[in-house]
Structure formats: structure tokens, C-alpha cells
Amino acid sequence: MAISSKARPYLIVIVLVLVVAGVVVARLPRDQPTAAPATTAVTTPPVVNAEGGAGAGDAYYPQDGNTGYDVTAYDVSVTYDPATKRLDGVARITAKATADLSRFNLDLYALKVTGVDVGERPAATYHQEGDHELVITPGSPLVNGEEFTTTVRYGGEPTLFEDRALGRSGWQVSTSGGAFAAGEPHSATTWFPANDTPRDKASFALTARVPEGWSVISNGVERGSQTTDGWTSFRWVAEQPMATYLTTIAIDRWTVERSTLPDGTPVVDAYAPGAENTRQHQRRLPEVLAFLAEKFGPYPFEAAGGIFLADNIGFSLETQTRPIYASWADLDTVVHENAHQWFGNSVSLENWADICLNECFASYAQWLWAEAKEGVDLDERYRAEVERVADRETYWNRKLYDMGRGNEFRGVYDKGQLALHALRRQVGDPAFDRVLKDWTAANRDGNASWPEFEAHVERVSGQDLDAFFGAWFRGTEVPADEFLHPGPLRR
């Protein structure tokens, strides 16, 4: 995520979530990323009253996500009419039980559920509880290891999340009359039911039906569109695992440009009316991705592109394969959001305390770009920045790891850049290069934590870095000079 320079002083991440919905769910050819069996045979007697947990255990957001199963695929169909702002959807969720289950939960915010099936049978019971829990009792208990599909029918007018620390996130109606979904840490559950934790990544497919004249952009690869009786349905498929907050739907009267990268990867760029001035930056995307691949390893996804809004929102977001950009986005923003395709998307955080794995690296990618493409001396930039903020307690007291709920985005952009440059100088360029490439390769399509990254750096560099990491990433004061000016940074 890149935050508007106007928004940063207030340390508010204004997250906007997307749009989808309608009255009738369209049916295009089922181009599912993962086959969805109804259920597998029960081979052992199920345990009665074995309930999945309501919450995946993140210390900052303990009610997010659920336990007892692992989602492998989402196939979401929605109808949305911009005139009424109503969304109607059917979500088909393929999962594998990781425990015996007589009951399990999904997360869905503010939309009304009208029916639930587990396998080919209606659920024995279902009800919505609290702000976002959908509690489901299947007709027959599920056995640990069993694959099953849950089909949820739902509808209503989506509602934003409001968070005093992080700002608004969730559903957003755009100034053009269309809509989009984007938000961190929350977004997906304002428009489809999900296991809303970044730990449970899954493939994602979307069929979206909108009135003729409107169009829909989402994650992954286009699978065609068809128009019937004044409505057009669009199909998008993302095969590789994705955290739920990285899904998106964007509805507008888009100008769409299609191209390919040199290796044949399809690129889809969409510009809202009034966003044409951002084309100059996005047309450098092939150069940006080639540069990032040199630093981080091969591009990790099957598609690329961007969604450019005319709305002056407070952030841009690294929605997987196709970032969503505010009207103020510039070339630095394009570099930042696409660096997230490696750091944050392909390799996703384990807990929100690990957010530096996303934002510190995407922010430092902007420095790497400036060094390579603009001839910037990063050592001089580093020294100047350290001198500028040397006496600012409020700069240094922001932790970069386990910073506390509501503080996730306070220091990771600017202090994170300094910390990673100091780390680079501490271990040297050859080791730093291996650190980045080996990390993204080893954790591709998975999750990782900040302590795991620290251990990884120590293995690659052969150095004991406990004190360094303690000073820079866990500390709340100016690091000691040996860590503030390691190697060539010392004059």
C-alpha cells in the first residue's frame, strides 16, 4: 500500500472497498481455478460438537478469519447495478477440513445471507452473529481431511468498515458512479463471504454482471464477457493463491488497454474517465517489472496491469496482479505497488505484526529504482535523512515489528527505508542480493513472519544480527552508531 502524502501526517490508512452486486447472478462457462468437489466420502465417524474457531488468532485482529478448515478456491458471482447500489451474490467456497467439524464460520460484513448449502445439501442451520460472523452447521458433520464446498447466497448494499486508527475501508462508490473494493487489512468481506485472514490464501475467480455500458476489472486473467438482455457478464480467474484483502472488483466505464510483457504475460490496464494523465507512468510497467525481477527474482504471477481511479482517495493498494491506484499516483507509486507483488502478495505476512515484510521492502524498492534509474547516491540520501530526523523522537519511537494495532502503517514507509539500507550496508551487497531472491523463492505463494526473515538474513550473511534487528526493528530510539552507520555509511 502506498499512502497519499496528504494522508500520511495523520497516519490514517483510508481504505476503500469495492463494488459488485446486483439482482441476478450471471453464468459464464465455469473456468474455476481449482476443481470443487461436493464432498469426499466420510471414512471415520465424525466427532459431534466439534466447532471451528471464530477467529484465526491474529493478536491485532483476533476475530478475523476462522479455524477448522483451509480454503483452496473462491468462485464468486455477483450482480451490481450502479443505479440502485445493490449487490447480490453467490459464493462457492472450496475447502478442506483441518479438524472434525460439526459447525464452522465464514466472515461476511453487513450483507444478508439468504441461503447456504454444504456439498449438495442445504445447511442444517445458519445464522449471522455479531458484525461479521456467518455460523454454519452442515447437514452432516465434516471429518478432518474432508474436502467440501460451501455455497452462500447473499445480498444487500455493502457497508464500509470504520476504524478510528486506520480509517475507512471496504466498499466505495466512485465519483463516476461506479464502484470498487480495496482495503487493508479488511476489504473482501464487504462483498463476499471469506475466511478473512492472510494466512488462508486461495485461488480466486469472479463472474460479475453489470448493466451494459459498464465494465468490470478484477484480479488475474480475463476469461471473456457476454451481453444478454442489457446486462454484461465479465469473468476473471486468478489461479495462484491470494490473501482475501488482495482481491478486488472495480466497476466503471473503463478505457482498457491490453498488451503483453516480453515473456507473453498478459497486461490489462484500466483507466477511469478522468484518469488519463496516469498513462505516462503505467506505460513504463514492463521496465518496472523487469527491474524488480532483477532485484527480487522472476515475476511471480500469471498476469499484470493496473486499475487507475479518478478518485482522490488516501491510498493506492497492491491488489494481486493488478494494483488499484488513486488519482495522485505517480511512477514511484507504480514501483511501490508492483514491488508488493513479490513482498506482500506472493510472500504474504503471517500476522499483521509482520507488516514490515510488505511495506518496508516496497518502500525500499523506490530507493533501489532511484539508485538504478536516476543515479541517486543512496548512501548520501541515507545520511541526509538521518541528519534531518536525528532529534525527532516521534520518528524513532515507531517500531517496525510488532508495533501494535493501529500503528501498522506509522513507520514502515520512511523509517523502513532507512532500516533496510542500513541492513544492506551491514551485510554487504552480495549477501543482500541473495537475501532478497532466496526469500521470495523459498516462500513463493506462501506466508512468512518477520522473525523468520531475521533468521534467514543471519543464515545467508553468516552474521549474528540480534542486536542490529533489536535496534532498528524492535527499538524505539535512535540506533547506536554501530548500527546507524554500518560499513560504508561510517565516515
Coordinates of C-alpha atoms in Angstrom, one line a residue:
M1 CA 0.0 0.0 0.0
A2 CA 1.2 3.5 -0.8
I3 CA -0.3 6.3 1.3
S4 CA -1.0 9.8 0.0
S5 CA 1.5 12.4 1.2
K6 CA -1.5 14.4 2.4
A7 CA -2.8 11.4 4.4
R8 CA 0.5 10.4 6.0
P9 CA 0.8 13.2 8.6
Y10 CA -2.4 11.9 10.1
L11 CA -1.3 8.3 9.9
I12 CA -4.6 7.2 8.6
V13 CA -4.9 4.5 6.1
I14 CA -8.1 5.2 4.3
V15 CA -9.1 2.0 2.7
L16 CA -11.9 1.8 0.1
V17 CA -13.6 -1.4 -0.8
L18 CA -15.2 -2.3 -3.8
V19 CA -18.3 -2.9 -5.6
V20 CA -20.0 -5.7 -7.1
A21 CA -23.6 -7.0 -6.9
G22 CA -27.0 -6.9 -8.4
V23 CA -30.1 -8.8 -8.9
V24 CA -29.3 -11.8 -11.0
V25 CA -26.1 -13.9 -10.9
A26 CA -24.6 -14.4 -14.3
R27 CA -23.4 -17.7 -15.5
L28 CA -20.4 -17.9 -17.8
P29 CA -18.6 -21.1 -18.5
R30 CA -17.1 -22.3 -15.2
D31 CA -13.5 -21.5 -15.5
Q32 CA -12.7 -22.5 -12.0
P33 CA -9.1 -22.2 -10.8
T34 CA -9.5 -25.3 -8.7
A35 CA -12.0 -28.1 -9.1
A36 CA -14.6 -28.1 -6.4
P37 CA -15.8 -31.5 -5.3
A38 CA -19.1 -31.6 -3.5
T39 CA -17.7 -33.6 -0.6
T40 CA -15.4 -36.6 -0.2
A41 CA -16.6 -39.8 1.4
V42 CA -16.6 -40.0 5.2
T43 CA -14.4 -42.8 6.2
T44 CA -14.4 -42.4 10.0
P45 CA -17.2 -41.5 12.4
P46 CA -17.4 -37.7 12.8
V47 CA -16.9 -36.1 16.2
V48 CA -20.1 -34.4 17.5
N49 CA -19.9 -30.8 18.7
A50 CA -16.5 -30.1 17.1
E51 CA -16.8 -26.4 16.3
G52 CA -14.4 -24.4 14.2
G53 CA -13.0 -21.3 15.9
A54 CA -14.4 -17.8 15.2
G55 CA -11.0 -16.1 14.7
A56 CA -7.7 -17.2 13.3
G57 CA -5.6 -15.9 16.2
D58 CA -4.0 -12.7 14.9
A59 CA -3.1 -10.7 18.0
Y60 CA -4.2 -7.4 16.4
Y61 CA -7.5 -8.7 14.8
P62 CA -8.4 -11.8 16.8
Q63 CA -11.9 -12.1 15.2
D64 CA -10.6 -12.1 11.7
G65 CA -10.6 -15.4 9.9
N66 CA -11.6 -18.8 11.3
T67 CA -10.1 -22.2 12.1
G68 CA -11.1 -25.7 11.3
Y69 CA -10.6 -25.6 7.6
D70 CA -8.3 -24.4 4.8
V71 CA -9.9 -22.7 1.7
T72 CA -8.4 -23.7 -1.6
A73 CA -10.7 -21.8 -4.0
Y74 CA -13.2 -19.0 -4.2
D75 CA -15.6 -18.7 -7.1
V76 CA -17.7 -15.6 -6.6
S77 CA -20.6 -14.5 -8.9
V78 CA -22.2 -11.1 -8.3
T79 CA -24.6 -8.7 -10.0
Y80 CA -24.4 -5.0 -9.3
D81 CA -26.5 -2.1 -10.6
P82 CA -24.8 1.3 -10.1
A83 CA -28.3 2.9 -10.2
T84 CA -29.5 1.1 -7.1
K85 CA -26.2 0.3 -5.4
R86 CA -27.4 -3.2 -4.6
L87 CA -25.2 -6.2 -4.7
D88 CA -26.5 -9.8 -5.0
G89 CA -24.1 -12.7 -5.0
V90 CA -23.4 -16.4 -4.8
A91 CA -20.1 -17.5 -3.4
R92 CA -18.8 -21.1 -3.9
I93 CA -16.0 -21.8 -1.5
T94 CA -14.0 -25.0 -1.8
A95 CA -12.1 -26.0 1.4
K96 CA -10.5 -28.9 3.3
A97 CA -11.4 -29.6 6.9
T98 CA -8.3 -29.4 9.1
A99 CA -10.3 -30.8 12.1
D100 CA -13.6 -32.7 12.7
L101 CA -16.3 -30.1 12.3
S102 CA -19.9 -30.1 13.3
R103 CA -20.0 -26.3 12.8
F104 CA -17.8 -23.7 11.2
N105 CA -17.7 -20.0 10.4
L106 CA -17.2 -17.6 7.5
D107 CA -16.7 -13.9 7.6
L108 CA -19.2 -11.6 5.9
Y109 CA -19.9 -7.9 6.8
A110 CA -23.3 -6.3 6.7
L111 CA -24.8 -8.2 3.8
K112 CA -27.8 -10.5 4.4
V113 CA -27.4 -14.3 3.8
T114 CA -30.5 -15.9 2.2
G115 CA -29.2 -19.5 1.8
V116 CA -26.3 -21.8 2.5
D117 CA -25.5 -25.3 1.1
V118 CA -22.7 -27.5 2.2
G119 CA -22.0 -30.0 -0.5
E120 CA -25.2 -30.8 -2.3
R121 CA -27.4 -30.4 0.7
P122 CA -28.8 -27.3 2.5
A123 CA -27.0 -26.5 5.7
A124 CA -28.9 -27.8 8.8
T125 CA -28.8 -24.2 10.2
Y126 CA -27.0 -21.0 9.6
H127 CA -27.2 -17.6 11.2
Q128 CA -25.3 -14.3 11.3
E129 CA -23.7 -13.3 14.5
G130 CA -22.1 -10.0 15.6
D131 CA -20.6 -7.8 13.0
H132 CA -19.3 -10.3 10.5
E133 CA -19.6 -14.0 11.6
L134 CA -21.7 -16.4 9.5
V135 CA -22.1 -19.5 11.6
I136 CA -22.9 -22.7 9.6
T137 CA -24.0 -26.1 10.7
P138 CA -23.7 -28.6 7.9
G139 CA -26.3 -31.3 7.4
S140 CA -23.7 -33.9 8.3
P141 CA -20.5 -33.2 10.4
L142 CA -17.3 -33.0 8.4
V143 CA -14.3 -35.2 9.0
N144 CA -10.7 -34.0 9.3
G145 CA -9.2 -34.1 5.8
E146 CA -12.5 -34.0 4.0
E147 CA -12.9 -31.7 1.0
F148 CA -16.2 -29.8 0.8
T149 CA -17.9 -26.9 -0.9
T150 CA -20.0 -24.3 0.7
T151 CA -22.4 -22.2 -1.4
V152 CA -23.6 -18.9 0.1
R153 CA -26.4 -16.8 -1.4
Y154 CA -26.4 -13.2 -0.1
G155 CA -27.3 -9.6 -1.0
G156 CA -27.8 -6.0 0.1
E157 CA -26.0 -2.7 0.0
P158 CA -22.4 -3.0 1.0
T159 CA -21.2 -1.0 4.0
L160 CA -17.7 0.4 4.8
F161 CA -15.6 -0.6 7.8
E162 CA -14.8 2.3 10.1
D163 CA -11.6 2.1 12.2
R164 CA -10.5 5.0 14.4
A165 CA -6.9 4.2 13.9
L166 CA -6.8 3.0 10.2
G167 CA -9.7 5.0 8.8
R168 CA -12.3 3.7 6.3
S169 CA -12.0 0.5 4.4
G170 CA -14.4 -1.6 2.4
W171 CA -17.0 -0.7 -0.1
Q172 CA -16.6 2.5 -2.0
V173 CA -18.8 4.2 -4.6
S174 CA -16.6 6.1 -7.1
T175 CA -17.2 9.6 -8.2
S176 CA -18.0 8.3 -11.7
G177 CA -21.0 6.4 -10.3
G178 CA -19.2 3.0 -10.4
A179 CA -17.6 1.3 -7.5
F180 CA -14.5 -0.6 -6.4
A181 CA -13.3 -2.7 -3.5
A182 CA -9.9 -2.2 -1.9
G183 CA -8.7 -2.1 1.7
E184 CA -6.1 -3.3 4.2
P185 CA -6.4 -5.1 6.5
H186 CA -10.1 -5.5 5.6
S187 CA -11.9 -5.4 2.3
A188 CA -13.2 -8.7 0.9
T189 CA -15.9 -9.4 3.4
T190 CA -17.8 -6.3 2.4
W191 CA -18.7 -8.0 -0.9
F192 CA -18.3 -11.8 -0.5
P193 CA -18.0 -14.3 2.4
A194 CA -14.5 -15.5 3.1
N195 CA -12.0 -16.8 5.6
D196 CA -10.7 -13.4 6.1
T197 CA -7.1 -14.0 7.2
P198 CA -4.0 -13.6 5.1
R199 CA -2.9 -17.0 6.4
D200 CA -5.5 -18.8 4.4
K201 CA -4.6 -18.0 0.7
A202 CA -6.7 -19.4 -2.1
S203 CA -7.3 -19.1 -5.8
F204 CA -10.0 -16.7 -6.8
A205 CA -12.4 -16.5 -9.7
L206 CA -15.1 -13.8 -10.3
T207 CA -18.1 -13.5 -12.6
A208 CA -19.5 -10.0 -12.4
R209 CA -22.7 -8.9 -14.1
V210 CA -23.4 -5.2 -14.6
P211 CA -25.6 -3.1 -16.9
E212 CA -24.5 -2.8 -20.5
G213 CA -22.0 0.1 -20.9
W214 CA -20.3 -0.6 -17.6
S215 CA -17.4 -3.0 -17.3
V216 CA -15.6 -4.9 -14.6
I217 CA -11.8 -5.3 -13.9
S218 CA -10.5 -7.8 -11.3
N219 CA -7.5 -9.9 -10.5
G220 CA -5.8 -12.4 -12.7
V221 CA -6.6 -13.3 -16.3
E222 CA -9.6 -12.2 -18.4
R223 CA -11.8 -15.1 -19.4
G224 CA -14.2 -13.3 -21.6
S225 CA -17.5 -11.4 -21.4
Q226 CA -21.0 -11.8 -22.8
T227 CA -24.0 -9.4 -23.1
T228 CA -27.6 -10.6 -22.7
D229 CA -30.8 -8.5 -22.3
G230 CA -28.9 -5.3 -21.5
W231 CA -26.5 -6.9 -19.0
T232 CA -22.9 -7.8 -19.5
S233 CA -21.1 -10.5 -17.5
F234 CA -17.3 -10.5 -17.1
R235 CA -15.2 -13.4 -16.0
W236 CA -11.8 -13.2 -14.3
V237 CA -9.6 -16.0 -12.9
A238 CA -6.5 -15.9 -10.6
E239 CA -5.0 -19.3 -10.3
Q240 CA -2.3 -18.6 -7.8
P241 CA -3.1 -18.3 -4.0
M242 CA -4.2 -14.9 -2.9
A243 CA -4.9 -13.4 0.5
T244 CA -8.5 -12.2 0.7
Y245 CA -7.7 -8.5 1.2
L246 CA -5.8 -8.5 -2.1
T247 CA -8.9 -9.4 -4.1
T248 CA -10.6 -6.6 -6.0
I249 CA -13.5 -5.7 -8.2
A250 CA -13.7 -2.4 -10.0
I251 CA -16.8 -1.2 -11.9
D252 CA -16.7 1.8 -14.2
R253 CA -16.8 2.9 -17.8
W254 CA -13.2 1.9 -18.2
T255 CA -10.8 2.7 -21.1
V256 CA -9.0 -0.6 -21.3
E257 CA -5.5 -1.1 -22.8
R258 CA -4.2 -4.6 -23.4
S259 CA -0.6 -5.7 -24.1
T260 CA 1.9 -8.4 -23.1
L261 CA 5.2 -8.4 -21.4
P262 CA 8.2 -9.8 -23.3
D263 CA 7.6 -13.3 -21.9
G264 CA 4.0 -13.2 -23.0
T265 CA 2.4 -12.4 -19.6
P266 CA -0.9 -10.6 -20.4
V267 CA -1.2 -7.0 -19.2
V268 CA -4.6 -5.3 -18.7
D269 CA -4.6 -1.6 -17.7
A270 CA -7.9 0.2 -17.0
Y271 CA -8.4 3.9 -16.8
A272 CA -11.5 5.6 -15.3
P273 CA -12.9 8.7 -17.0
G274 CA -10.6 11.5 -15.9
A275 CA -7.6 9.3 -15.1
E276 CA -5.9 9.5 -18.5
N277 CA -3.0 11.5 -17.1
T278 CA -1.7 8.4 -15.3
R279 CA -1.0 6.6 -18.6
Q280 CA 2.6 8.0 -18.8
H281 CA 3.6 6.2 -15.6
Q282 CA 1.9 2.9 -16.3
R283 CA 3.4 2.6 -19.8
R284 CA 6.7 2.0 -18.0
L285 CA 5.3 -1.1 -16.3
P286 CA 7.4 -3.5 -18.4
E287 CA 10.5 -1.6 -17.4
V288 CA 9.4 -1.5 -13.8
L289 CA 8.7 -5.3 -13.6
A290 CA 11.9 -6.2 -15.4
F291 CA 13.9 -4.1 -12.9
L292 CA 12.1 -5.6 -9.9
A293 CA 12.7 -9.1 -11.3
E294 CA 16.4 -8.3 -11.4
K295 CA 16.3 -7.5 -7.7
F296 CA 13.7 -10.0 -6.3
G297 CA 13.6 -12.9 -8.8
P298 CA 11.1 -13.8 -11.6
Y299 CA 7.8 -12.0 -11.6
P300 CA 5.6 -14.4 -9.6
F301 CA 2.2 -14.2 -11.3
E302 CA 0.4 -15.1 -14.5
A303 CA -0.9 -11.5 -15.3
A304 CA -0.1 -7.9 -14.6
G305 CA -1.6 -4.4 -15.1
G306 CA -3.2 -1.6 -13.2
I307 CA -6.6 -0.1 -12.2
F308 CA -6.5 3.7 -12.3
L309 CA -9.2 5.6 -10.5
A310 CA -10.2 9.3 -10.9
D311 CA -10.9 9.4 -7.2
N312 CA -8.6 11.3 -4.9
I313 CA -8.5 8.6 -2.2
G314 CA -5.9 8.4 0.5
F315 CA -4.0 5.3 -0.7
S316 CA -3.1 3.0 -3.6
L317 CA -3.2 -0.7 -2.9
E318 CA -1.3 -3.7 -4.2
T319 CA -4.3 -5.8 -5.2
Q320 CA -2.8 -9.0 -6.6
T321 CA -1.6 -8.9 -10.3
R322 CA -3.4 -5.6 -10.8
P323 CA -2.8 -2.8 -8.3
I324 CA -5.5 -0.2 -7.8
Y325 CA -4.3 3.4 -7.9
A326 CA -5.6 6.7 -6.6
S327 CA -5.7 9.7 -8.9
W328 CA -2.5 11.1 -7.4
A329 CA -0.4 8.0 -8.2
D330 CA 3.0 8.6 -9.9
L331 CA 5.8 6.5 -11.1
D332 CA 7.1 5.9 -7.6
T333 CA 3.7 4.5 -6.7
V334 CA 3.8 2.1 -9.6
V335 CA 7.2 0.9 -8.5
H336 CA 5.9 0.5 -4.9
E337 CA 2.7 -1.3 -5.6
N338 CA 4.4 -3.7 -8.1
A339 CA 7.2 -4.5 -5.6
H340 CA 4.4 -5.7 -3.4
Q341 CA 3.7 -8.4 -6.0
W342 CA 6.8 -10.1 -4.5
F343 CA 6.7 -8.7 -1.0
G344 CA 3.2 -8.9 0.4
N345 CA 1.4 -10.8 -2.4
S346 CA 3.5 -13.8 -3.4
V347 CA 5.1 -13.9 0.0
S348 CA 2.3 -12.9 2.4
L349 CA 2.6 -11.9 6.0
E350 CA 1.8 -14.4 8.8
N351 CA 0.4 -11.8 11.2
W352 CA -0.3 -8.1 10.9
A353 CA 2.6 -7.5 13.2
D354 CA 4.8 -8.6 10.3
I355 CA 3.7 -5.7 8.0
C356 CA 7.3 -4.5 7.5
L357 CA 7.7 -7.6 5.3
N358 CA 5.3 -5.8 2.9
E359 CA 5.8 -2.1 3.3
C360 CA 9.5 -1.8 4.2
F361 CA 10.5 -3.7 1.1
A362 CA 8.1 -2.0 -1.3
S363 CA 9.3 1.4 0.1
Y364 CA 12.9 0.4 -0.3
A365 CA 12.2 -0.7 -3.8
Q366 CA 11.6 3.0 -4.6
W367 CA 15.1 3.8 -3.4
L368 CA 16.5 1.0 -5.5
W369 CA 14.7 2.3 -8.5
A370 CA 16.1 5.8 -7.8
E371 CA 19.6 4.4 -7.5
A372 CA 19.5 2.5 -10.7
K373 CA 17.4 4.7 -12.9
E374 CA 18.1 8.2 -11.6
G375 CA 21.7 7.9 -10.4
V376 CA 20.8 8.7 -6.8
D377 CA 23.6 8.0 -4.3
L378 CA 21.7 6.1 -1.6
D379 CA 24.4 6.5 1.0
E380 CA 24.2 10.3 0.7
R381 CA 20.4 10.1 0.7
Y382 CA 20.5 8.0 3.8
R383 CA 22.9 10.3 5.7
A384 CA 20.9 13.3 4.8
E385 CA 17.7 11.7 6.0
V386 CA 19.3 10.5 9.3
E387 CA 20.6 14.0 9.9
R388 CA 17.2 15.5 9.2
V389 CA 15.4 13.4 11.7
A390 CA 18.1 12.8 14.2
D391 CA 16.4 14.7 17.0
R392 CA 12.8 13.7 16.3
E393 CA 11.7 11.3 19.0
T394 CA 8.4 10.8 17.2
Y395 CA 10.3 9.4 14.2
W396 CA 12.4 6.9 16.1
N397 CA 9.8 5.7 18.6
R398 CA 7.8 3.9 15.8
K399 CA 8.5 0.2 15.9
L400 CA 8.9 -1.6 12.6
Y401 CA 8.0 -5.0 14.0
D402 CA 5.1 -5.8 16.4
M403 CA 4.1 -2.1 16.5
G404 CA 0.6 -2.6 17.9
R405 CA -2.8 -2.5 16.4
G406 CA -3.5 0.8 14.7
N407 CA 0.2 1.6 14.3
E408 CA 0.9 -0.8 11.4
F409 CA 1.5 2.0 8.9
R410 CA 3.2 4.6 11.0
G411 CA 6.9 3.9 10.4
V412 CA 7.2 1.2 7.8
Y413 CA 7.4 3.6 4.8
D414 CA 10.1 6.1 5.8
K415 CA 11.9 4.6 8.8
G416 CA 11.6 1.2 7.0
Q417 CA 13.7 2.6 4.1
L418 CA 16.5 3.6 6.4
A419 CA 16.4 0.3 8.2
L420 CA 16.7 -1.7 5.1
H421 CA 19.5 0.4 3.7
A422 CA 21.4 0.0 6.9
L423 CA 20.8 -3.7 6.7
R424 CA 22.2 -3.8 3.2
R425 CA 25.3 -2.0 4.3
Q426 CA 25.7 -4.2 7.3
V427 CA 25.7 -7.5 5.3
G428 CA 27.1 -6.2 2.0
D429 CA 25.5 -6.1 -1.5
P430 CA 26.2 -9.8 -2.5
A431 CA 24.6 -11.1 0.7
F432 CA 21.7 -8.6 0.5
D433 CA 21.0 -9.7 -3.1
R434 CA 20.9 -13.3 -2.0
V435 CA 18.7 -12.4 0.9
L436 CA 16.0 -10.9 -1.3
K437 CA 16.0 -13.5 -4.1
D438 CA 16.3 -16.6 -1.8
W439 CA 13.5 -15.2 0.4
T440 CA 11.0 -14.7 -2.4
A441 CA 11.9 -18.1 -4.0
A442 CA 11.6 -20.1 -0.7
N443 CA 8.3 -18.5 0.3
R444 CA 6.6 -18.1 -3.0
D445 CA 2.8 -18.5 -2.8
G446 CA 3.0 -18.8 1.0
N447 CA 3.3 -16.9 4.2
A448 CA 6.2 -15.9 6.4
S449 CA 6.9 -13.9 9.6
W450 CA 9.4 -11.2 10.5
P451 CA 11.3 -13.5 12.9
E452 CA 11.7 -16.0 10.1
F453 CA 13.1 -13.2 7.9
E454 CA 15.6 -12.3 10.6
A455 CA 16.8 -15.9 10.8
H456 CA 17.0 -16.0 7.0
V457 CA 19.3 -13.0 6.9
E458 CA 21.6 -14.4 9.5
R459 CA 21.9 -17.7 7.6
V460 CA 22.7 -16.0 4.3
S461 CA 25.1 -13.4 5.8
G462 CA 26.7 -15.6 8.4
Q463 CA 26.4 -12.8 10.9
D464 CA 24.8 -12.6 14.3
L465 CA 22.3 -9.7 13.8
D466 CA 20.3 -9.9 17.0
A467 CA 21.5 -6.5 18.3
F468 CA 21.1 -4.9 14.8
F469 CA 17.5 -6.1 14.4
G470 CA 16.7 -5.2 18.0
A471 CA 17.9 -1.6 17.5
W472 CA 16.3 -1.0 14.1
F473 CA 13.1 -3.1 14.1
R474 CA 12.1 -3.5 17.7
G475 CA 13.7 -0.4 19.2
T476 CA 12.1 3.0 19.9
E477 CA 15.2 5.1 20.0
V478 CA 17.9 6.2 17.6
P479 CA 20.1 3.1 16.9
A480 CA 23.6 3.1 18.4
D481 CA 26.1 4.4 15.9
E482 CA 27.5 1.0 15.0
F483 CA 24.0 0.1 13.7
L484 CA 23.1 3.6 12.4
H485 CA 26.3 3.8 10.3
P486 CA 27.5 0.3 9.4
G487 CA 30.1 -0.3 6.8
P488 CA 30.5 2.4 4.2
L489 CA 27.9 4.6 5.9
R490 CA 30.5 5.4 8.5
R491 CA 32.6 8.4 7.7

